[in-house]
Amino acid sequence: MTEPASVRVRVPAKINLALRVGPVMADGYHPLATVFQAVSLFDEITARSAPAGEFTVSVSGPQAHLVPTDGSNLALRAARLLARHHEHPDTLGVALHIDKDIPVTGGMAGGSADAAGALVACAALWGVRLASDELMRLGATLGADVPFCLLGQTALGTGRGDRVTPVLARGAYHWVVALVDGELSTPAVFRTFDELHADAPQPTPPEGLLGALATGEASELGRWLQNDLTDAALALRPGLRRLLDEGRDAGARGSLLSGSGPTCLFLADGADHATRIALALSGTGLCRDVRVATGPVPGARLVS
Ligand code: C5P
């Protein structure tokens, strides 16, 4: 079978509906019990054949200038890693292009999404046939969120967040995504968490939230949204408190820091409700941009 000259993959952003964090481990990572949901903000990764040994990446989109295009780019690292699983790695090359819509350094796994997209795209381009659990195992070595970006939908994450199991979620949820200026460094937020919660218990799956997801009711889910990194992120960016409060005042069923922030999320009853909350938040002057998204959606998938 001949391999295609170019392939395109669409990959979603992730949010954490619950993020429970335990005490730091010897390797610097933290044990997590988290519920991920993939939402409808997408990056598109295109992979084109290139001469042997040539691995390049280019980026387009409003925040393209914030994404490195050197060897540190996570999608490029994913391509090089996958190449090692080909029979003839020395014959391979790829020109990756990332059309970026997922906020950069916003706590929505933008870099991990691109790595997941590159793994799926390069596997199709080069005809590397790996079982999905093998692809996830490879992905986990690039970043803790990569396995979930491959899986998508709604899933429980344990370990570093890299061991993922699908969970039942009825219905569709409408989210308002408030983007703010500046970034919050994920390692810095976790370090602040350690300072604030020296006695953090081992995290356990959020049973109440898992039960709420099975009802399909936004009002029920809103009661259980939880992020243990909130105190730490607010200690570093106190201004986020006002944004979270404004969303609640605008009628959101729940407000939540996204991952390690600084993006904030608000749960709405439906599409019209989400638009009304988004308009109210836009008027506060606290956000760089406000988007609406629905979840769950599938993980990294070939579109051509
Ligand atoms: O795995 P990834 O590179 O996405 O993680 C980024 C950073 O987030 C890590 O370097 C670590 O500081 C922090 N992290 C953590 N515990 C996790 C996941 C991430 O401390 N389970």
Coordinates of C-alpha atoms and ligand atoms in Angstrom, one line a residue:
M1 CA 0.0 0.0 0.0
T2 CA 1.4 3.5 -0.9
E3 CA 1.5 6.0 1.9
P4 CA -0.1 9.5 1.4
A5 CA 2.0 12.5 0.6
S6 CA 0.3 14.6 3.2
V7 CA -2.2 14.0 6.1
R8 CA -4.3 16.3 8.3
V9 CA -5.3 15.6 11.9
R10 CA -7.7 17.5 14.1
V11 CA -7.0 17.4 17.9
P12 CA -9.0 19.1 20.7
A13 CA -8.1 21.1 23.8
K14 CA -8.7 19.4 27.1
I15 CA -10.2 20.7 30.3
N16 CA -10.1 19.1 33.8
L17 CA -13.6 18.9 35.3
A18 CA -11.9 17.7 38.5
L19 CA -8.2 17.9 39.3
R20 CA -7.2 16.3 42.6
V21 CA -3.5 16.6 43.4
G22 CA -1.4 14.6 45.8
P23 CA 2.0 15.2 47.5
V24 CA 5.0 15.7 45.1
M25 CA 6.8 12.4 44.2
A26 CA 10.6 11.8 44.0
D27 CA 10.6 12.5 40.3
G28 CA 9.1 16.0 40.8
Y29 CA 5.7 15.0 39.4
H30 CA 2.4 14.8 41.4
P31 CA 0.0 11.9 41.6
L32 CA -3.3 13.0 40.1
A33 CA -6.9 11.8 40.1
T34 CA -8.5 13.9 37.4
V35 CA -11.5 13.8 35.0
F36 CA -10.6 15.1 31.6
Q37 CA -13.0 16.3 29.0
A38 CA -12.0 17.1 25.4
V39 CA -13.7 20.3 24.1
S40 CA -14.3 21.9 20.7
L41 CA -11.3 24.1 20.4
F42 CA -9.0 22.4 17.9
D43 CA -5.5 22.5 16.5
E44 CA -5.0 21.1 13.0
I45 CA -1.7 19.3 12.3
T46 CA -0.7 18.7 8.7
A47 CA 2.2 16.3 8.1
R48 CA 3.9 16.3 4.6
S49 CA 6.6 14.0 3.4
A50 CA 10.0 15.5 3.5
P51 CA 13.5 14.3 2.4
A52 CA 15.1 11.7 4.8
G53 CA 16.4 13.3 8.0
E54 CA 14.5 16.6 7.5
F55 CA 12.2 17.3 10.4
T56 CA 10.6 20.8 10.4
V57 CA 7.6 22.5 11.9
S58 CA 5.8 25.8 11.1
V59 CA 2.9 27.3 13.0
S60 CA 0.0 29.6 12.0
G61 CA -2.8 31.2 14.0
P62 CA -3.2 34.3 16.3
Q63 CA -0.7 33.0 18.9
A64 CA 1.7 31.4 16.5
H65 CA 4.6 33.7 17.6
L66 CA 4.4 32.1 21.1
V67 CA 5.1 28.5 19.8
P68 CA 8.8 27.4 19.4
T69 CA 9.7 25.9 16.0
D70 CA 13.1 24.5 17.1
G71 CA 13.8 21.1 18.4
S72 CA 11.9 21.8 21.7
N73 CA 8.6 21.8 19.8
L74 CA 6.6 19.0 21.2
A75 CA 5.0 18.0 17.9
L76 CA 8.5 17.8 16.3
R77 CA 9.7 15.7 19.3
A78 CA 6.7 13.4 18.8
A79 CA 7.5 12.9 15.1
R80 CA 11.2 12.0 15.9
L81 CA 10.1 9.6 18.6
L82 CA 7.6 7.9 16.3
A83 CA 10.2 7.6 13.5
R84 CA 12.2 5.3 15.7
H85 CA 9.3 2.8 15.5
H86 CA 9.6 2.5 11.7
E87 CA 11.5 -0.3 10.1
H88 CA 13.8 2.2 8.3
P89 CA 13.9 5.3 10.4
D90 CA 16.8 6.8 8.4
T91 CA 14.6 7.1 5.3
L92 CA 12.0 9.3 7.1
G93 CA 11.5 13.1 7.2
V94 CA 8.4 15.3 7.7
A95 CA 7.3 18.9 7.4
L96 CA 4.7 19.5 10.1
H97 CA 2.4 22.5 10.1
I98 CA 0.3 23.4 13.1
D99 CA -2.8 25.6 12.6
K100 CA -3.2 26.7 16.2
D101 CA -6.5 27.6 17.8
I102 CA -6.0 26.1 21.3
P103 CA -4.7 28.8 23.6
V104 CA -0.9 28.7 24.1
T105 CA 0.2 28.1 27.8
G106 CA -3.4 28.5 28.9
G107 CA -3.8 25.2 30.9
M108 CA -5.7 23.5 28.0
A109 CA -2.9 21.1 26.9
G110 CA -2.1 22.9 23.7
G111 CA 1.4 21.5 23.4
S112 CA 0.3 17.9 24.4
A113 CA -2.5 18.2 21.8
D114 CA 0.0 19.0 19.1
A115 CA 2.2 16.0 20.2
A116 CA -0.8 13.7 20.0
G117 CA -1.8 15.1 16.6
A118 CA 1.7 14.7 15.3
L119 CA 1.9 11.0 16.5
V120 CA -1.4 10.2 14.7
A121 CA -0.4 12.2 11.5
C122 CA 3.1 10.7 11.2
A123 CA 1.8 7.2 11.9
A124 CA -0.6 7.6 8.9
L125 CA 2.0 9.3 6.7
W126 CA 4.7 6.7 7.3
G127 CA 2.5 3.6 7.6
V128 CA 3.6 2.9 11.2
R129 CA 1.0 0.6 12.7
L130 CA 1.0 0.8 16.5
A131 CA -1.9 -0.3 18.7
S132 CA -3.6 2.6 20.4
D133 CA -2.3 1.6 23.8
E134 CA 1.3 1.6 22.4
L135 CA 0.7 5.0 20.9
M136 CA -0.5 6.2 24.3
R137 CA 2.5 4.8 26.1
L138 CA 4.8 6.6 23.6
G139 CA 2.8 9.8 24.1
A140 CA 3.1 9.6 27.9
T141 CA 6.9 10.0 27.6
L142 CA 6.3 13.4 25.8
G143 CA 3.9 14.8 28.3
A144 CA 1.4 13.7 30.9
D145 CA -1.7 15.0 28.9
V146 CA -0.7 13.4 25.6
P147 CA -2.5 10.0 26.2
F148 CA -5.8 11.9 26.9
C149 CA -5.4 14.0 23.8
L150 CA -5.2 10.8 21.8
L151 CA -8.3 9.3 23.6
G152 CA -10.6 12.4 23.8
Q153 CA -14.2 12.4 25.1
T154 CA -14.4 12.2 28.9
A155 CA -11.9 10.1 30.9
L156 CA -10.5 9.5 34.4
G157 CA -6.8 10.1 34.6
T158 CA -4.6 8.6 37.3
G159 CA -0.9 8.3 37.8
R160 CA 0.6 11.5 36.5
G161 CA -2.7 12.0 34.6
D162 CA -1.2 9.8 31.9
R163 CA -3.2 6.6 32.7
V164 CA -6.6 7.2 31.2
T165 CA -9.9 5.3 31.3
P166 CA -13.0 6.4 29.4
V167 CA -16.0 7.3 31.7
L168 CA -19.7 7.6 31.0
A169 CA -20.8 11.2 30.3
R170 CA -24.3 11.7 29.0
G171 CA -25.3 14.7 26.9
A172 CA -23.2 17.7 25.7
Y173 CA -21.9 20.4 28.0
H174 CA -21.5 24.1 27.0
W175 CA -18.4 25.9 28.2
V176 CA -17.4 29.5 28.2
V177 CA -13.6 29.7 28.0
A178 CA -12.1 33.0 29.3
L179 CA -8.6 33.7 28.0
V180 CA -6.5 36.1 29.9
D181 CA -3.2 37.9 29.1
G182 CA 0.1 36.4 30.3
E183 CA 0.9 32.8 31.2
L184 CA 1.2 30.8 34.4
S185 CA 4.1 28.3 34.4
T186 CA 2.8 24.9 35.2
P187 CA 5.8 23.8 37.3
A188 CA 5.6 27.1 39.3
V189 CA 1.9 26.5 40.0
F190 CA 2.7 22.9 41.2
R191 CA 5.6 24.2 43.3
T192 CA 3.2 26.8 45.0
F193 CA 0.7 24.0 45.5
D194 CA 3.5 22.1 47.5
E195 CA 4.1 25.1 49.6
L196 CA 0.4 25.6 50.4
H197 CA -0.5 22.0 50.8
A198 CA 2.5 20.2 52.4
D199 CA 0.0 17.6 53.9
A200 CA -1.9 16.9 50.7
P201 CA -3.5 13.4 50.8
Q202 CA -3.2 10.8 48.1
P203 CA -5.8 11.8 45.5
T204 CA -8.9 9.6 45.0
P205 CA -11.3 9.5 42.0
P206 CA -14.1 12.2 42.4
E207 CA -17.1 9.9 42.8
G208 CA -19.6 12.7 43.1
L209 CA -18.5 14.3 39.8
L210 CA -18.5 10.9 38.0
G211 CA -22.1 10.4 39.2
A212 CA -23.1 13.9 38.1
L213 CA -21.7 13.2 34.6
A214 CA -24.0 10.2 34.2
T215 CA -27.0 12.5 34.8
G216 CA -26.2 14.7 31.8
E217 CA -27.4 17.8 33.8
A218 CA -25.2 20.9 33.8
S219 CA -26.7 22.1 37.1
E220 CA -25.7 18.8 38.7
L221 CA -22.1 18.8 37.2
G222 CA -21.6 22.5 38.2
R223 CA -21.8 21.5 41.9
W224 CA -18.9 19.1 41.6
L225 CA -16.3 21.0 39.5
Q226 CA -13.1 21.0 41.5
N227 CA -9.5 22.1 40.9
D228 CA -6.9 21.6 43.7
L229 CA -4.5 24.0 41.9
T230 CA -6.8 26.9 42.3
D231 CA -5.3 28.3 45.6
A232 CA -1.8 28.1 44.1
A233 CA -2.8 29.8 40.8
L234 CA -4.6 32.5 42.7
A235 CA -1.6 33.1 44.9
L236 CA 0.4 33.8 41.7
R237 CA -2.4 35.6 39.9
P238 CA -4.8 37.1 42.5
G239 CA -6.7 38.9 39.7
L240 CA -8.2 35.6 38.5
R241 CA -10.5 35.5 41.6
R242 CA -12.5 38.4 40.2
L243 CA -12.9 36.7 36.9
L244 CA -14.1 33.5 38.5
D245 CA -16.6 35.5 40.6
E246 CA -17.8 37.5 37.5
G247 CA -18.7 34.3 35.7
R248 CA -20.8 33.0 38.6
D249 CA -22.5 36.4 38.9
A250 CA -23.3 36.1 35.2
G251 CA -25.2 32.9 35.9
A252 CA -22.7 30.2 35.2
R253 CA -23.5 26.8 36.8
G254 CA -19.9 26.5 37.9
S255 CA -16.6 28.3 37.5
L256 CA -13.3 26.6 37.3
L257 CA -9.6 27.3 36.7
S258 CA -8.5 25.3 33.6
G259 CA -5.6 22.9 34.6
S260 CA -2.8 25.1 36.0
G261 CA -4.4 28.2 34.5
P262 CA -4.7 31.0 33.8
T263 CA -7.6 30.2 31.5
C264 CA -10.9 30.1 33.4
L265 CA -14.0 28.0 32.5
F266 CA -17.6 28.5 33.1
L267 CA -20.4 25.9 32.7
A268 CA -23.6 27.0 31.0
D269 CA -27.0 25.4 30.6
G270 CA -27.0 25.5 26.8
A271 CA -25.7 27.4 23.8
D272 CA -27.7 30.6 24.3
H273 CA -26.8 30.7 28.0
A274 CA -23.1 30.3 27.1
T275 CA -23.3 33.2 24.7
R276 CA -24.9 35.4 27.4
I277 CA -22.2 34.6 29.9
A278 CA -19.5 35.1 27.2
L279 CA -20.9 38.6 26.4
A280 CA -21.1 39.5 30.1
L281 CA -17.4 38.4 30.6
S282 CA -16.3 40.3 27.5
G283 CA -17.7 43.5 29.0
T284 CA -15.6 43.1 32.2
G285 CA -12.3 44.0 30.6
L286 CA -10.7 41.1 32.5
C287 CA -10.3 38.8 29.4
R288 CA -8.1 38.9 26.3
D289 CA -10.7 36.8 24.5
V290 CA -13.8 34.8 25.4
R291 CA -14.7 31.6 23.5
V292 CA -17.5 29.1 23.7
A293 CA -16.9 25.4 23.3
T294 CA -18.8 22.1 23.8
G295 CA -17.7 18.8 25.1
P296 CA -17.1 16.0 25.0
V297 CA -15.5 15.6 21.5
P298 CA -13.2 12.9 20.1
G299 CA -9.4 12.9 20.5
A300 CA -6.8 13.3 17.7
R301 CA -8.4 12.1 14.5
L302 CA -7.4 12.0 10.8
V303 CA -9.5 14.4 8.7
S304 CA -7.8 13.7 5.4
Ligands
C5P1 O1 4.1 16.2 31.6 P1 4.2 17.7 31.3 O2 5.5 18.1 30.6 O3 3.0 18.2 30.6 O4 4.2 18.4 32.7 C1 4.6 19.8 32.8 C2 5.0 20.1 34.3 O5 3.8 20.0 35.1 C3 5.9 19.1 34.9 O6 7.3 19.5 34.6 C4 5.6 19.2 36.4 O7 6.3 20.3 36.9 C5 4.2 19.4 36.4 N1 3.4 18.2 36.6 C6 3.3 17.6 37.9 N2 2.6 16.5 38.1 C7 1.9 15.9 37.1 C8 1.8 16.5 35.8 C9 2.6 17.7 35.6 O8 4.0 18.1 38.8 N3 1.1 14.8 37.3

